[in-house]
Short mmCIF file of C-alpha atoms in Angstrom, two decimals:
data_model
loop_
_atom_site.label_atom_id
_atom_site.label_comp_id
_atom_site.label_asym_id
_atom_site.label_seq_id
_atom_site.Cartn_x
_atom_site.Cartn_y
_atom_site.Cartn_z
CA MET A 1 -65.61 -81.95 -141.54
CA ARG A 2 -63.23 -83.53 -140.79
CA CYS A 3 -62.06 -82.01 -136.72
CA MET A 4 -58.33 -82.80 -134.93
CA CYS A 5 -57.59 -81.68 -131.21
CA GLN A 6 -53.54 -80.79 -131.33
CA ASP A 7 -51.65 -79.67 -128.36
CA GLY A 8 -55.21 -78.53 -126.68
CA SER A 9 -56.74 -76.53 -129.62
CA VAL A 10 -59.49 -77.67 -131.72
CA THR A 11 -58.88 -77.82 -135.85
CA CYS A 12 -61.06 -78.65 -138.63
CA SER A 13 -60.02 -79.62 -142.16
CA GLY A 14 -62.77 -78.97 -145.63
CA ILE A 15 -65.98 -80.95 -145.78
CA VAL A 16 -65.42 -84.65 -146.67
CA ALA A 17 -66.74 -85.85 -149.40
CA CYS A 18 -68.63 -89.16 -149.95
CA PRO A 19 -68.12 -92.09 -152.36
CA GLN A 20 -71.09 -92.84 -154.15
CA VAL A 21 -73.49 -96.05 -152.75
CA THR A 22 -75.19 -98.52 -155.08
CA CYS A 23 -77.18 -100.57 -152.66
CA LEU A 24 -80.47 -100.13 -151.89
CA ASN A 25 -80.65 -99.11 -148.20
CA PRO A 26 -77.27 -97.64 -147.39
CA VAL A 27 -76.83 -97.06 -143.43
CA THR A 28 -74.92 -94.58 -141.49
CA THR A 29 -72.83 -95.90 -138.73
CA PRO A 30 -73.01 -93.91 -135.24
CA GLY A 31 -70.11 -91.71 -135.82
CA GLU A 32 -68.87 -91.97 -139.44
CA CYS A 33 -70.23 -89.05 -142.07
CA CYS A 34 -70.65 -91.15 -144.80
CA PRO A 35 -73.55 -93.11 -145.46
CA ARG A 36 -71.81 -97.34 -146.57
CA CYS A 37 -73.74 -99.79 -148.16
CA SER A 38 -73.89 -102.67 -145.15
CA VAL A 39 -72.59 -106.80 -146.80
CA CYS A 40 -74.25 -110.15 -145.03
CA VAL A 41 -72.08 -112.71 -145.03
CA GLN A 42 -73.26 -115.94 -145.47
CA HIS A 43 -71.29 -119.64 -146.07
CA GLY A 44 -68.04 -117.39 -146.82
CA GLN A 45 -69.84 -115.08 -149.63
CA ASN A 46 -71.09 -111.22 -149.00
CA TYR A 47 -74.25 -110.17 -150.63
CA GLN A 48 -75.34 -106.09 -150.82
CA GLU A 49 -77.69 -104.86 -148.61
CA GLY A 50 -81.26 -106.06 -150.23
CA GLN A 51 -79.67 -109.45 -152.32
CA SER A 52 -81.47 -112.41 -152.12
CA LEU A 53 -80.23 -115.17 -151.30
CA THR A 54 -80.84 -119.38 -151.09
CA LEU A 55 -79.45 -121.10 -147.99
CA THR A 56 -78.04 -124.12 -148.87
CA GLU A 57 -79.70 -125.92 -146.22
CA ASP A 58 -83.24 -124.81 -146.62
CA PRO A 59 -83.39 -123.89 -150.05
CA CYS A 60 -87.18 -122.95 -149.97
CA LEU A 61 -86.56 -120.06 -146.98
CA LYS A 62 -87.40 -116.76 -149.27
CA CYS A 63 -83.15 -114.76 -147.92
CA THR A 64 -82.59 -110.90 -148.32
CA CYS A 65 -79.37 -109.57 -147.22
CA VAL A 66 -81.66 -106.90 -144.63
CA GLY A 67 -79.27 -104.24 -142.12
CA GLY A 68 -75.74 -107.10 -142.03
CA GLU A 69 -78.47 -109.53 -141.56
CA VAL A 70 -79.52 -112.24 -143.48
CA LYS A 71 -83.41 -112.68 -143.18
CA CYS A 72 -85.38 -115.47 -144.48
CA VAL A 73 -89.20 -116.38 -144.42
CA ALA A 74 -90.55 -120.40 -144.39
CA PRO A 75 -92.90 -119.90 -148.19
CA ARG A 76 -96.88 -119.80 -147.98
CA CYS A 77 -98.01 -123.50 -149.17
CA GLU A 78 -101.27 -123.84 -149.75
CA LYS A 79 -103.88 -125.29 -147.19
CA LEU A 80 -104.50 -129.07 -147.57
CA SER A 81 -107.59 -130.37 -146.79
CA CYS A 82 -106.45 -134.67 -146.91
CA ARG A 83 -104.86 -136.67 -144.65
CA ASN A 84 -102.03 -138.36 -146.61
CA GLN A 85 -99.39 -135.42 -147.79
CA ILE A 86 -95.61 -135.74 -149.18
CA THR A 87 -93.38 -133.54 -150.55
CA GLY A 88 -91.47 -134.17 -153.52
CA SER A 89 -87.91 -133.63 -153.81
CA GLY A 90 -87.39 -130.23 -155.70
CA SER A 91 -90.95 -129.55 -154.21
CA CYS A 92 -91.75 -126.74 -151.30
CA CYS A 93 -94.57 -127.30 -150.39
CA PRO A 94 -96.89 -130.63 -149.57
CA ARG A 95 -99.51 -131.91 -152.35
CA CYS A 96 -102.53 -134.45 -151.71
CA ARG A 97 -101.15 -137.70 -152.24
CA GLY A 98 -102.94 -139.47 -155.61
CA CYS A 99 -103.54 -143.05 -155.67
CA VAL A 100 -101.31 -146.00 -157.55
CA TYR A 101 -103.54 -148.23 -159.88
CA ASP A 102 -101.95 -150.22 -162.13
CA GLY A 103 -98.52 -148.62 -161.30
CA VAL A 104 -100.10 -145.06 -162.24
CA GLU A 105 -99.94 -142.48 -160.17
CA ARG A 106 -103.72 -140.92 -160.30
CA GLN A 107 -104.60 -137.91 -158.55
CA GLU A 108 -106.46 -137.19 -155.25
CA GLY A 109 -110.66 -137.09 -156.14
CA SER A 110 -109.79 -138.38 -158.92
CA THR A 111 -112.31 -141.38 -160.64
CA TRP A 112 -111.59 -143.52 -163.72
CA LEU A 113 -112.30 -146.64 -164.80
CA ALA A 114 -110.88 -149.99 -163.69
CA SER A 115 -108.86 -151.69 -165.71
CA GLY A 116 -110.55 -154.79 -167.69
CA SER A 117 -114.26 -154.03 -166.31
CA HIS A 118 -115.79 -151.09 -167.72
CA CYS A 119 -118.14 -151.81 -165.37
CA MET A 120 -115.43 -151.01 -162.43
CA SER A 121 -115.42 -147.60 -161.36
CA CYS A 122 -112.51 -145.92 -159.52
CA LEU A 123 -112.50 -143.15 -156.99
CA CYS A 124 -108.93 -142.06 -155.70
CA MET A 125 -109.33 -140.64 -151.41
CA ASP A 126 -107.15 -140.39 -149.10
CA GLY A 127 -104.53 -141.29 -151.13
CA VAL A 128 -106.87 -145.51 -151.08
CA THR A 129 -108.01 -146.33 -154.38
CA THR A 130 -112.27 -148.02 -154.04
CA CYS A 131 -113.47 -149.35 -156.68
CA SER A 132 -117.25 -150.61 -156.92
CA GLU A 133 -119.84 -151.56 -160.31
CA LEU A 134 -121.26 -148.74 -162.12
CA GLN A 135 -124.88 -147.81 -160.53
CA CYS A 136 -127.32 -148.32 -163.86
CA VAL A 137 -130.66 -146.37 -163.12
CA SER A 138 -132.86 -147.02 -166.24
CA THR A 139 -136.97 -146.04 -166.05
CA CYS A 140 -137.38 -149.23 -168.59
CA LEU A 141 -139.14 -151.54 -167.26
CA ASN A 142 -138.38 -154.27 -169.80
CA GLN A 143 -134.57 -154.13 -169.73
CA ILE A 144 -132.05 -156.11 -172.64
CA SER A 145 -128.49 -156.53 -171.19
CA VAL A 146 -126.51 -155.99 -174.17
CA PRO A 147 -123.45 -157.95 -174.08
CA GLY A 148 -120.15 -155.95 -173.41
CA GLU A 149 -121.56 -152.90 -171.50
CA CYS A 150 -122.40 -152.16 -168.55
CA CYS A 151 -125.95 -151.01 -168.04
CA PRO A 152 -129.61 -152.49 -170.04
#
């Protein structure tokens, strides 16, 4: 109902028909009869209640329009055990920095045979490559070395 005070008396007119709202969480402002969709304004652009948006200054934040305010949450990143961490471009969470060996980035914790020597094993740990000679274990008493082979 809509009421007015005129010449000392109150006169009320019919019921106000509210327009249909299409947002997820409409709000009713004190003193108003009809609910409406609250709007968030970010960089001159309007976002409706419940709508997701990405901030240009930090695209990793997950943001939503809530009650006329932009609410943001940082991404949950996996806890890493390595000391040397990097966050690549276009990525929001850090990863363990690998090792570069012969121009190829090797994954943290990986092992491979050294270039030019199939008797050397290399390991990437905390961004550092460590290579060592393969350890041969044999129970034979009379070992014979074979050319081109690491172990007799």
